[in-house]
XYZ file of C-alpha atoms in Angstrom:
691
model
C 0.000 0.000 0.000
C 1.757 3.095 -1.262
C 1.054 5.716 1.425
C 3.536 8.017 3.112
C 3.890 7.886 6.869
C 2.115 11.244 7.092
C -0.814 9.835 5.116
C -0.873 6.774 7.349
C -0.881 9.010 10.413
C -3.950 10.858 9.129
C -5.759 7.702 8.025
C -5.277 5.959 11.371
C -6.344 9.067 13.286
C -9.529 9.218 11.208
C -10.144 5.493 11.756
C -9.805 5.939 15.523
C -12.370 8.731 15.357
C -14.766 6.412 13.523
C -14.142 3.443 15.856
C -12.482 4.839 19.003
C -11.046 3.089 22.029
C -13.443 2.394 24.895
C -13.491 -0.832 26.899
C -12.332 -2.383 23.647
C -9.440 -1.301 21.386
C -9.785 1.270 18.621
C -9.678 0.534 14.909
C -5.936 1.145 14.625
C -5.171 -0.848 17.773
C -7.117 -3.803 16.342
C -4.877 -3.970 13.271
C -6.315 -1.633 10.639
C -2.981 -0.923 8.975
C -2.125 -4.603 8.501
C -5.635 -5.228 7.147
C -5.463 -2.404 4.607
C -2.026 -3.488 3.435
C -3.482 -6.953 2.744
C -6.588 -5.856 0.843
C -5.272 -2.719 -0.901
C -4.627 -4.550 -4.169
C -8.276 -5.735 -4.155
C -9.459 -2.123 -4.450
C -9.751 -0.640 -7.915
C -7.488 2.233 -8.884
C -10.248 4.831 -8.867
C -11.199 3.923 -5.298
C -7.576 4.169 -4.182
C -7.192 7.602 -5.750
C -10.435 8.812 -4.159
C -9.348 7.648 -0.724
C -5.868 9.108 -1.104
C -7.249 12.485 -2.244
C -9.429 12.763 0.849
C -6.604 11.735 3.151
C -4.379 14.422 1.620
C -7.058 17.063 2.213
C -7.314 16.049 5.858
C -3.531 16.212 6.088
C -3.543 19.845 4.943
C -5.541 20.790 8.045
C -3.392 18.609 10.340
C -6.323 16.335 11.212
C -4.068 13.885 13.039
C -2.955 16.435 15.649
C -6.362 17.973 16.334
C -8.024 17.316 19.666
C -10.502 14.394 19.738
C -13.374 16.891 19.953
C -12.112 18.789 16.880
C -11.649 15.518 15.007
C -15.237 14.478 15.759
C -16.460 17.885 14.639
C -14.521 17.508 11.398
C -16.140 14.114 10.719
C -19.563 15.629 11.392
C -18.819 18.280 8.766
C -17.816 15.603 6.247
C -20.981 13.662 7.020
C -23.084 16.780 6.473
C -21.375 17.549 3.128
C -19.945 20.707 4.678
C -16.188 20.071 4.524
C -13.702 22.741 5.607
C -11.944 22.664 2.215
C -12.894 21.903 -1.395
C -13.543 18.189 -1.784
C -13.171 16.201 -5.043
C -16.618 14.656 -4.521
C -19.433 14.740 -1.983
C -17.599 14.431 1.311
C -20.348 12.259 2.816
C -19.832 9.724 0.040
C -16.086 9.700 0.679
C -16.657 9.263 4.402
C -19.012 6.312 3.824
C -16.362 4.581 1.707
C -13.739 5.108 4.397
C -16.111 3.995 7.155
C -16.915 0.819 5.205
C -13.203 -0.069 5.038
C -12.686 0.623 8.728
C -15.760 -1.477 9.595
C -14.509 -4.325 7.400
C -11.247 -4.319 9.300
C -12.843 -4.148 12.730
C -15.838 -6.444 12.293
C -14.788 -8.852 9.529
C -11.049 -9.422 9.749
C -10.248 -12.541 11.747
C -7.426 -10.848 13.670
C -9.560 -7.881 14.736
C -12.447 -10.275 15.314
C -10.794 -11.529 18.461
C -11.550 -8.051 19.807
C -14.775 -7.018 18.095
C -16.687 -10.296 17.967
C -16.886 -10.720 21.761
C -17.814 -7.026 21.940
C -20.876 -7.450 19.708
C -21.729 -10.956 20.939
C -20.874 -12.919 17.810
C -19.655 -16.410 18.642
C -18.825 -18.544 15.585
C -17.420 -21.473 17.570
C -19.176 -24.869 17.461
C -21.564 -25.300 20.396
C -21.035 -29.069 20.436
C -17.872 -31.151 20.326
C -16.430 -31.352 16.813
C -16.268 -34.918 15.479
C -13.213 -36.232 13.739
C -13.836 -36.080 9.987
C -11.980 -37.319 6.948
C -10.574 -34.205 5.266
C -9.272 -36.063 2.212
C -10.629 -34.471 -0.966
C -12.703 -36.633 -3.284
C -10.586 -38.618 -5.759
C -10.704 -36.761 -9.070
C -9.393 -37.848 -12.446
C -6.643 -36.049 -14.316
C -7.212 -35.024 -17.893
C -4.956 -37.820 -19.135
C -7.071 -40.405 -17.297
C -10.344 -39.766 -19.078
C -11.574 -41.716 -22.060
C -12.838 -40.398 -25.374
C -16.307 -41.891 -24.917
C -18.718 -42.621 -22.050
C -22.302 -43.689 -21.646
C -23.020 -40.210 -20.294
C -21.262 -36.893 -19.726
C -22.737 -34.672 -17.005
C -21.729 -31.004 -17.016
C -21.730 -29.451 -13.540
C -21.210 -31.229 -10.216
C -23.764 -29.252 -8.230
C -27.233 -30.035 -6.895
C -28.563 -31.384 -10.200
C -25.457 -32.827 -11.846
C -24.259 -34.625 -8.742
C -27.609 -36.365 -8.383
C -27.760 -37.389 -12.068
C -24.207 -38.786 -11.974
C -25.173 -40.846 -8.925
C -28.347 -42.240 -10.512
C -26.612 -43.166 -13.764
C -23.559 -44.751 -12.125
C -25.758 -46.746 -9.737
C -27.512 -48.056 -12.849
C -24.167 -49.428 -14.079
C -23.596 -46.743 -16.694
C -20.149 -45.191 -17.168
C -20.296 -41.482 -16.381
C -17.889 -38.563 -16.708
C -18.900 -35.744 -14.350
C -17.120 -32.516 -15.264
C -16.805 -29.480 -13.012
C -15.019 -26.216 -13.703
C -14.206 -25.740 -10.009
C -12.204 -27.978 -7.708
C -12.883 -30.592 -5.050
C -12.391 -28.519 -1.910
C -11.717 -29.468 1.667
C -13.162 -27.464 4.564
C -9.843 -25.675 5.022
C -9.749 -24.809 1.316
C -13.112 -23.055 1.493
C -11.885 -21.034 4.455
C -13.707 -18.659 6.777
C -12.981 -15.235 5.302
C -15.884 -12.914 6.133
C -15.080 -10.709 3.143
C -14.646 -13.436 0.521
C -17.677 -15.689 0.515
C -21.002 -16.010 -1.266
C -22.786 -14.308 1.610
C -20.600 -11.194 1.579
C -18.349 -11.137 -1.511
C -16.592 -7.819 -0.874
C -13.381 -9.093 -2.465
C -14.393 -12.327 -4.157
C -15.812 -15.740 -3.333
C -14.420 -18.639 -1.364
C -15.415 -21.138 -4.075
C -14.843 -19.123 -7.253
C -15.202 -17.678 -9.762
C -11.529 -17.700 -10.582
C -9.974 -14.779 -12.421
C -10.899 -14.562 -16.072
C -14.617 -15.376 -15.814
C -16.514 -12.065 -15.906
C -20.153 -11.481 -16.750
C -21.877 -8.517 -18.315
C -24.886 -6.925 -16.643
C -27.116 -4.562 -18.631
C -29.057 -2.183 -16.393
C -32.643 -1.038 -16.849
C -31.427 2.077 -18.688
C -29.079 0.156 -20.952
C -25.889 0.841 -19.009
C -23.462 -2.030 -19.459
C -21.131 -3.212 -16.692
C -18.525 -5.956 -16.704
C -18.672 -7.529 -13.270
C -16.129 -9.937 -11.781
C -17.452 -11.143 -8.434
C -19.763 -8.876 -6.447
C -23.365 -9.736 -5.583
C -24.717 -8.451 -8.907
C -22.521 -10.944 -10.719
C -25.174 -13.597 -9.934
C -22.533 -16.243 -9.470
C -23.032 -19.788 -8.302
C -20.418 -21.506 -6.176
C -17.802 -23.094 -8.388
C -16.680 -26.368 -6.795
C -17.560 -30.033 -6.580
C -20.953 -29.841 -4.888
C -21.732 -26.459 -6.430
C -23.850 -24.263 -4.200
C -24.494 -27.163 -1.824
C -20.894 -26.775 -0.664
C -21.657 -23.470 1.055
C -25.447 -23.054 1.020
C -27.737 -22.543 3.990
C -29.352 -25.929 3.225
C -33.011 -24.883 3.369
C -34.708 -27.899 1.790
C -38.275 -26.947 0.909
C -40.732 -28.743 -1.333
C -42.665 -26.480 -3.668
C -46.398 -26.228 -2.950
C -48.913 -27.983 -5.245
C -50.120 -24.586 -6.481
C -46.561 -23.699 -7.551
C -46.831 -26.205 -10.407
C -50.043 -24.706 -11.808
C -49.609 -20.967 -11.425
C -51.182 -20.013 -14.761
C -54.228 -22.209 -14.152
C -54.622 -20.725 -10.683
C -54.036 -17.049 -11.413
C -54.196 -16.515 -15.172
C -51.365 -14.996 -17.182
C -50.635 -11.338 -16.370
C -49.819 -9.026 -19.249
C -46.149 -8.962 -20.192
C -45.373 -12.188 -18.368
C -44.675 -15.725 -19.521
C -46.406 -17.364 -16.557
C -47.226 -20.997 -17.321
C -47.994 -24.304 -15.643
C -45.300 -26.938 -15.254
C -45.710 -29.987 -17.514
C -45.570 -32.102 -14.325
C -47.469 -31.652 -11.075
C -46.713 -31.989 -7.385
C -47.999 -35.555 -7.199
C -45.673 -36.590 -10.007
C -42.660 -35.123 -8.218
C -43.624 -36.175 -4.662
C -41.925 -39.619 -4.758
C -38.736 -37.964 -6.019
C -38.953 -35.371 -3.253
C -39.087 -38.268 -0.781
C -36.097 -39.912 -2.396
C -34.093 -36.667 -2.311
C -34.945 -36.085 1.351
C -33.814 -39.609 2.221
C -30.685 -39.849 0.080
C -29.441 -36.337 0.832
C -30.728 -36.192 4.405
C -33.336 -33.600 5.440
C -34.597 -32.613 8.889
C -37.968 -30.949 9.421
C -41.509 -31.197 10.716
C -44.982 -31.236 9.224
C -47.492 -28.464 9.712
C -46.778 -25.687 7.216
C -49.613 -24.099 5.268
C -50.020 -24.978 1.584
C -47.924 -28.150 1.776
C -48.861 -31.091 -0.389
C -49.373 -34.718 0.664
C -46.125 -36.069 2.036
C -44.500 -38.533 4.416
C -42.520 -37.662 7.540
C -39.029 -36.192 7.322
C -36.069 -38.550 7.767
C -34.806 -36.492 10.731
C -36.446 -34.266 13.355
C -35.811 -30.515 13.189
C -33.221 -28.570 15.122
C -34.581 -26.840 18.240
C -35.876 -23.289 17.958
C -33.358 -20.520 18.424
C -33.986 -17.796 20.980
C -35.492 -15.528 18.330
C -37.546 -18.471 17.059
C -39.336 -18.733 20.407
C -40.185 -15.022 20.287
C -41.476 -15.288 16.712
C -43.487 -18.436 17.414
C -45.316 -16.688 20.266
C -45.964 -13.630 18.098
C -47.330 -15.805 15.274
C -49.720 -17.478 17.702
C -51.066 -14.068 18.665
C -51.647 -13.408 14.956
C -53.206 -16.864 14.475
C -50.539 -17.761 11.883
C -49.299 -21.305 11.456
C -45.565 -21.825 11.854
C -43.260 -24.823 11.755
C -39.557 -25.568 11.559
C -37.597 -24.669 8.431
C -36.621 -27.930 6.695
C -32.853 -28.255 6.452
C -30.478 -30.600 4.659
C -28.501 -30.785 7.891
C -28.041 -33.771 10.158
C -29.858 -33.307 13.450
C -28.666 -36.752 14.509
C -26.054 -39.130 13.169
C -27.121 -39.919 9.605
C -25.436 -41.532 6.624
C -22.278 -42.142 8.650
C -21.824 -38.486 9.538
C -22.354 -36.620 12.806
C -25.095 -34.235 13.885
C -24.830 -30.468 13.494
C -22.486 -28.809 15.998
C -24.427 -25.492 15.804
C -21.513 -23.284 14.728
C -22.207 -19.645 13.883
C -20.895 -19.745 10.305
C -23.173 -21.934 8.208
C -24.501 -20.149 5.141
C -21.669 -19.040 2.877
C -19.181 -21.505 4.348
C -18.452 -25.209 4.449
C -19.406 -27.295 7.468
C -16.642 -28.089 10.004
C -18.410 -31.282 11.133
C -19.499 -32.439 7.647
C -23.098 -32.390 8.923
C -24.448 -30.097 6.206
C -25.615 -32.339 3.393
C -24.811 -31.528 -0.214
C -23.989 -33.540 -3.279
C -20.266 -33.337 -2.418
C -20.664 -35.570 0.658
C -23.654 -37.756 -0.309
C -24.418 -38.725 -3.889
C -21.096 -37.886 -5.574
C -19.039 -40.078 -3.210
C -21.546 -42.892 -3.851
C -21.171 -42.383 -7.597
C -17.387 -42.633 -7.277
C -17.660 -45.705 -5.061
C -19.710 -47.456 -7.741
C -16.655 -47.660 -9.986
C -18.717 -46.237 -12.866
C -18.054 -42.513 -12.371
C -15.067 -40.254 -12.893
C -15.014 -36.626 -11.746
C -12.887 -34.223 -13.780
C -12.290 -30.826 -12.181
C -10.958 -27.663 -13.788
C -13.032 -28.599 -16.860
C -14.898 -25.762 -18.565
C -17.455 -26.920 -21.140
C -17.199 -24.806 -24.283
C -19.928 -26.292 -26.509
C -22.071 -29.282 -27.344
C -20.944 -30.884 -30.610
C -23.578 -32.314 -32.933
C -23.392 -34.881 -35.734
C -24.557 -34.291 -39.302
C -28.163 -34.872 -38.215
C -27.942 -32.098 -35.612
C -27.998 -34.563 -32.705
C -25.789 -33.911 -29.662
C -22.866 -36.333 -29.578
C -19.994 -34.792 -27.616
C -18.770 -32.036 -25.300
C -15.850 -29.808 -26.210
C -14.104 -28.528 -23.093
C -11.009 -26.762 -21.875
C -9.309 -28.452 -18.930
C -7.026 -26.359 -16.741
C -4.573 -28.601 -14.915
C -2.088 -26.639 -12.793
C -2.105 -23.784 -15.285
C -1.778 -25.970 -18.374
C -4.898 -25.791 -20.566
C -5.856 -28.817 -22.659
C -8.709 -28.946 -25.154
C -10.644 -32.226 -25.097
C -13.656 -33.586 -26.928
C -15.524 -36.387 -25.165
C -18.318 -38.344 -26.861
C -21.288 -39.806 -25.028
C -24.522 -41.638 -25.668
C -26.259 -39.061 -23.466
C -25.266 -35.544 -22.382
C -26.786 -33.901 -19.307
C -26.236 -30.165 -18.704
C -26.515 -29.019 -15.086
C -24.267 -25.958 -14.923
C -26.783 -23.577 -13.312
C -29.407 -21.486 -15.064
C -26.986 -18.869 -16.379
C -24.133 -21.139 -17.442
C -26.420 -23.842 -18.870
C -28.087 -21.261 -21.119
C -24.688 -19.855 -22.063
C -23.409 -23.311 -23.052
C -26.432 -24.087 -25.239
C -26.287 -20.661 -26.893
C -22.592 -21.129 -27.642
C -23.262 -24.553 -29.216
C -23.785 -23.288 -32.754
C -23.574 -25.424 -35.851
C -25.066 -25.689 -39.323
C -28.117 -27.377 -37.800
C -28.355 -24.947 -34.877
C -27.355 -21.504 -36.114
C -28.543 -19.744 -32.949
C -27.478 -22.409 -30.483
C -28.756 -25.857 -29.727
C -32.355 -25.949 -28.473
C -32.854 -22.344 -29.531
C -34.897 -22.673 -32.737
C -37.649 -20.519 -31.204
C -35.379 -18.069 -29.328
C -36.272 -19.544 -25.939
C -32.856 -20.457 -24.496
C -31.907 -17.897 -21.863
C -35.362 -16.331 -21.524
C -37.473 -16.223 -18.338
C -34.436 -15.705 -16.099
C -35.648 -15.709 -12.511
C -34.257 -15.786 -9.028
C -35.890 -14.631 -5.831
C -36.666 -11.159 -4.634
C -36.432 -11.100 -0.850
C -38.807 -9.157 1.348
C -38.576 -8.660 5.076
C -38.179 -6.456 8.088
C -35.753 -5.938 10.944
C -36.204 -4.378 14.371
C -34.810 -4.180 17.889
C -36.297 -6.476 20.531
C -36.207 -5.357 24.185
C -34.027 -8.319 25.199
C -31.151 -10.368 23.796
C -32.358 -12.770 21.096
C -29.170 -13.549 19.142
C -27.790 -16.775 20.604
C -25.400 -17.629 17.691
C -26.684 -21.207 17.708
C -26.196 -22.063 14.061
C -27.459 -22.220 11.469
C -29.867 -19.670 12.957
C -32.896 -20.281 10.748
C -35.423 -22.294 12.724
C -38.986 -21.057 12.174
C -41.105 -19.961 9.216
C -44.647 -19.299 8.160
C -46.054 -20.291 4.766
C -49.409 -18.607 5.342
C -48.769 -16.215 2.465
C -47.471 -18.485 -0.274
C -50.887 -18.436 -1.964
C -54.396 -17.137 -1.404
C -53.408 -13.465 -1.075
C -56.094 -11.133 -2.407
C -54.891 -9.132 -5.402
C -51.472 -10.809 -5.503
C -50.194 -13.612 -7.724
C -48.477 -16.193 -5.561
C -46.597 -15.014 -2.506
C -43.764 -16.387 -0.447
C -42.345 -17.780 2.772
C -41.204 -15.734 5.771
C -38.771 -16.976 8.387
C -36.020 -15.948 10.729
C -32.465 -15.439 9.535
C -29.132 -17.243 9.636
C -26.635 -16.175 12.280
C -25.381 -12.957 10.668
C -21.711 -12.218 10.212
C -20.993 -8.967 12.084
C -19.939 -7.239 8.850
C -23.049 -8.495 7.035
C -25.146 -7.244 9.935
C -23.350 -3.875 9.909
C -23.912 -3.562 6.180
C -27.516 -4.796 5.904
C -29.379 -5.032 9.204
C -28.042 -2.438 11.655
C -30.904 -0.157 12.736
C -30.900 3.555 12.098
C -28.810 5.673 14.418
C -25.169 6.623 14.836
C -22.812 4.734 12.541
C -19.480 5.923 13.947
C -17.834 7.212 17.108
C -18.262 5.860 20.611
C -22.054 6.070 20.310
C -22.024 4.165 17.020
C -19.786 1.477 18.461
C -22.060 0.976 21.480
C -25.225 1.043 19.364
C -23.895 -1.585 16.990
C -22.883 -3.939 19.799
C -26.273 -3.570 21.466
C -28.213 -3.959 18.218
C -26.466 -7.179 17.194
C -27.672 -8.969 20.319
C -31.234 -7.645 20.177
C -32.129 -7.669 16.490
C -34.982 -9.730 15.105
C -34.971 -10.351 11.352
C -37.842 -11.830 9.344
C -37.363 -12.341 5.621
C -38.066 -14.696 2.778
C -38.188 -15.242 -0.985
C -41.244 -14.457 -3.082
C -42.393 -16.374 -6.117
C -41.318 -14.319 -9.103
C -43.546 -14.015 -12.146
C -41.424 -14.969 -15.180
C -40.654 -12.255 -17.688
C -39.520 -13.327 -21.184
C -37.368 -10.202 -21.509
C -35.310 -11.097 -18.414
C -32.715 -13.234 -20.067
C -29.235 -14.588 -20.688
C -27.562 -13.922 -24.021
C -23.965 -14.075 -25.211
C -22.042 -10.829 -24.985
C -20.712 -9.859 -28.420
C -17.380 -8.477 -27.197
C -16.413 -9.798 -23.739
C -14.826 -13.235 -23.559
C -13.512 -15.375 -20.734
C -9.954 -16.595 -20.332
C -10.598 -19.407 -22.837
C -11.978 -17.058 -25.475
C -15.609 -18.107 -24.950
C -18.293 -15.361 -25.082
C -19.479 -14.586 -21.554
C -23.040 -14.452 -20.272
C -24.858 -11.164 -20.685
C -27.741 -10.607 -18.226
C -30.512 -8.166 -19.055
C -34.136 -7.313 -18.317
C -36.023 -6.752 -15.095
C -38.546 -8.393 -12.806
C -42.232 -8.335 -13.665
C -44.387 -5.748 -11.826
C -46.439 -8.548 -10.258
C -43.276 -9.788 -8.544
C -42.825 -6.345 -7.003
C -46.426 -6.425 -5.769
C -45.877 -9.788 -4.089
C -42.678 -8.547 -2.456
C -44.496 -5.499 -1.100
C -47.152 -7.765 0.442
C -44.534 -9.945 2.135
C -42.868 -6.818 3.470
C -46.093 -5.758 5.211
C -46.522 -9.259 6.664
C -42.954 -9.245 7.978
C -43.613 -5.877 9.601
C -46.824 -7.214 11.146
C -45.010 -10.241 12.571
C -42.279 -8.139 14.163
C -44.733 -5.622 15.589
C -46.605 -8.506 17.188
C -43.294 -9.585 18.717
C -42.823 -6.120 20.243
C -39.854 -4.745 18.349
C -38.660 -1.143 18.215
C -37.150 0.864 15.327
C -38.683 -1.231 12.557
C -37.000 -1.155 9.143
C -38.148 -3.111 6.107
C -37.523 -3.818 2.449
C -39.473 -5.337 -0.435
C -41.414 -2.479 -2.018
C -38.506 -0.907 -3.915
C -37.656 -3.576 -6.485
C -38.937 -1.975 -9.681
C -36.617 -2.007 -12.706
C -34.062 -4.430 -11.319
C -32.909 -7.787 -12.642
C -33.215 -10.684 -10.240
C -31.335 -14.023 -10.443
C -28.658 -13.298 -7.867
C -29.867 -15.984 -5.496
C -31.625 -19.114 -6.744
C -31.300 -18.432 -10.472
C -33.742 -20.439 -12.580
C -35.938 -20.619 -15.648
C -33.677 -20.160 -18.680
C -34.380 -23.589 -20.262
C -37.894 -24.186 -19.028
C -39.752 -27.455 -19.425
C -42.898 -27.534 -21.526
C -44.951 -29.394 -24.074
C -44.713 -26.754 -26.813
C -41.226 -26.131 -28.322
C -42.307 -22.625 -29.310
C -42.357 -21.513 -25.660
C -40.044 -23.979 -23.888
C -36.613 -25.541 -24.313
C -37.101 -29.090 -23.020
C -39.909 -31.591 -22.702
C -41.300 -32.842 -19.390
C -38.353 -35.226 -18.982
C -35.759 -32.472 -19.324
C -34.821 -33.554 -22.865
C -34.044 -30.656 -25.195
C -36.734 -30.451 -27.889
C -35.648 -32.156 -31.096
C -32.811 -34.035 -29.381
C -32.687 -37.741 -28.614
C -30.125 -37.668 -25.811
C -29.413 -34.098 -24.682
C -30.891 -33.230 -21.291
C -30.953 -30.393 -18.775
C -31.098 -31.167 -15.040
C -30.864 -27.989 -12.988
C -33.093 -25.022 -12.088
C -32.980 -23.880 -15.719
C -35.963 -26.214 -16.126
C -38.144 -24.449 -13.557
C -41.194 -22.937 -15.210
C -41.738 -20.989 -12.015
C -39.406 -20.955 -9.026
C -41.756 -21.249 -6.063
C -41.821 -19.061 -2.990
C -39.058 -21.156 -1.435
C -35.383 -21.994 -1.743
C -35.375 -24.276 -4.812
C -32.531 -26.722 -4.123
C -34.675 -29.676 -3.026
C -36.798 -29.278 -6.152
C -33.624 -29.268 -8.269
C -32.495 -32.496 -6.587
C -35.887 -34.215 -6.792
C -36.222 -33.352 -10.466
C -32.638 -34.531 -11.091
C -33.449 -37.909 -9.525
C -36.457 -38.121 -11.862
C -34.516 -37.059 -14.955
C -31.581 -39.299 -14.088
C -33.905 -42.294 -13.892
C -35.387 -41.392 -17.300
C -31.934 -41.060 -18.851
C -30.827 -44.400 -17.356
C -33.936 -46.148 -18.651
C -33.392 -44.684 -22.099
C -29.745 -45.748 -22.230
C -30.535 -49.268 -21.053
C -33.340 -49.507 -23.614
């Protein structure tokens, strides 16, 4: 970090004004300088110049040698956009950027966390004894080990691809499962509060690697190339995909979710449609997914379909869960536990959850969080019929002279050496996530498929969905944050359907144990943000905050889509995904309803200083969390990409098996539906290959 000692002196004095010493050390005493020297290269050049310019202006008035009272007064002037000297930009904006860096150091850095985390009450340590686990990574093939032909190639080792590889290999079929990420151990994923899928300030803990940008087109046509922040809409890139670091909420969709158009009609400007399968057809596969992956929960939610009991009982309610349950009873709302793909007792040879405070966004220290990386993929490998190839980036699907899919062309990065390989297969299953699956099909152009395979009617990439989140946050009179992970424990599904004037709805529940920096950034109530008062207010708020939030069922919009960018390419020279469009107005209406219900729930609980979100989503593109819909299933090729079995229209043996297939995405986390559908599709593919 190229600052003079005088500049450092000013910067540290400012930081100690923002987070001063009290019973706990100040920002500089907690290691701010070492933190900034580590992350300085992660800041872009324009940010560095902005920060340096402001520091120099403060140096001209000898900020570092002013009395503490004068320093506080100076910060107040900056906050009020009334600086004592000409400023290169709005001084309040500059101050917010500096405060964000100081807060990152104090509340997110592991070294400073030894000071600040006890101060705010955050305790990430396991609350039960950690079991001994095998930390050996899964055995993966090297590029020289793979054959030129298999019964099936599966692209993407996430929720869908891992399941399909398991089903096919258990059926005695030889499978190559390719994944562009790596097989990661717990220590490889790490616990960096600033580099994870929950708070990606400086990247992700499971990818993307450098050289894989995306292009986002805003509502006014502005075009941004984005590498890793939240708007990048990136899935985890590793064996296991998102299940490696997800929060593991394992919901079934409601019966009504499969027949939205029949229930509500088709609003103008939308592409709302029924699924070509119904809840009853998927129910046995839901049961299989819950058993083979391992799901804990309880019956009793509103709008649930016929089902059997969960394989495991739920985790106990958290402290805030008890408060919310009592408030829901006063409102006469039904509540039940949030279903989780987490062991609540020994299951499948692995221990029960140890209740650590860092679940969502991170890997599990006890291997109790169930994903494809520690369930179905190891079983596929143990069958002797599956190979997993990591570092493999699928470039295109290759077709024969009849236009039928026959092979995958890929680039394999092995220790920095890139090899191009073409692997043939009797069946090809794409499960790379809704954005990357669409990108792969669009890039698979040939004489027979000039606009990409499966795209004869310009449907690949359309209907991009995710989940808008609505909710509210407020201060409870007593401590309710117990840091007993994962944190989510109670939800209501009263408002998934049957809401007057609204199409669909969504689920509301309590929140995961928040990282202090995530809390500071997203949930801290209004009030002082800096100084001794800000420091005390933050510590008090963390312990007393109640959060209620949840996803709403988005109404698909055909203009929200994935296309190929004409000019930006990844490190292999492949056109990158270009995301454009916005959510449908009916989705905004549903989010606004869920916001009012979250507010009502918290008021019934007796909170103070209520803050909420959900009514301000107009003109944004969703698909950050839970991306879906870009290769939807359907009976008519003119408005869908695959048939009801996930087979691409016009193809004999090319399938999709991820959330791309979702016609609608439910008012729930979709991972269990992805897995259940992948079990169903995998069985269909196996039957077809054996036939």
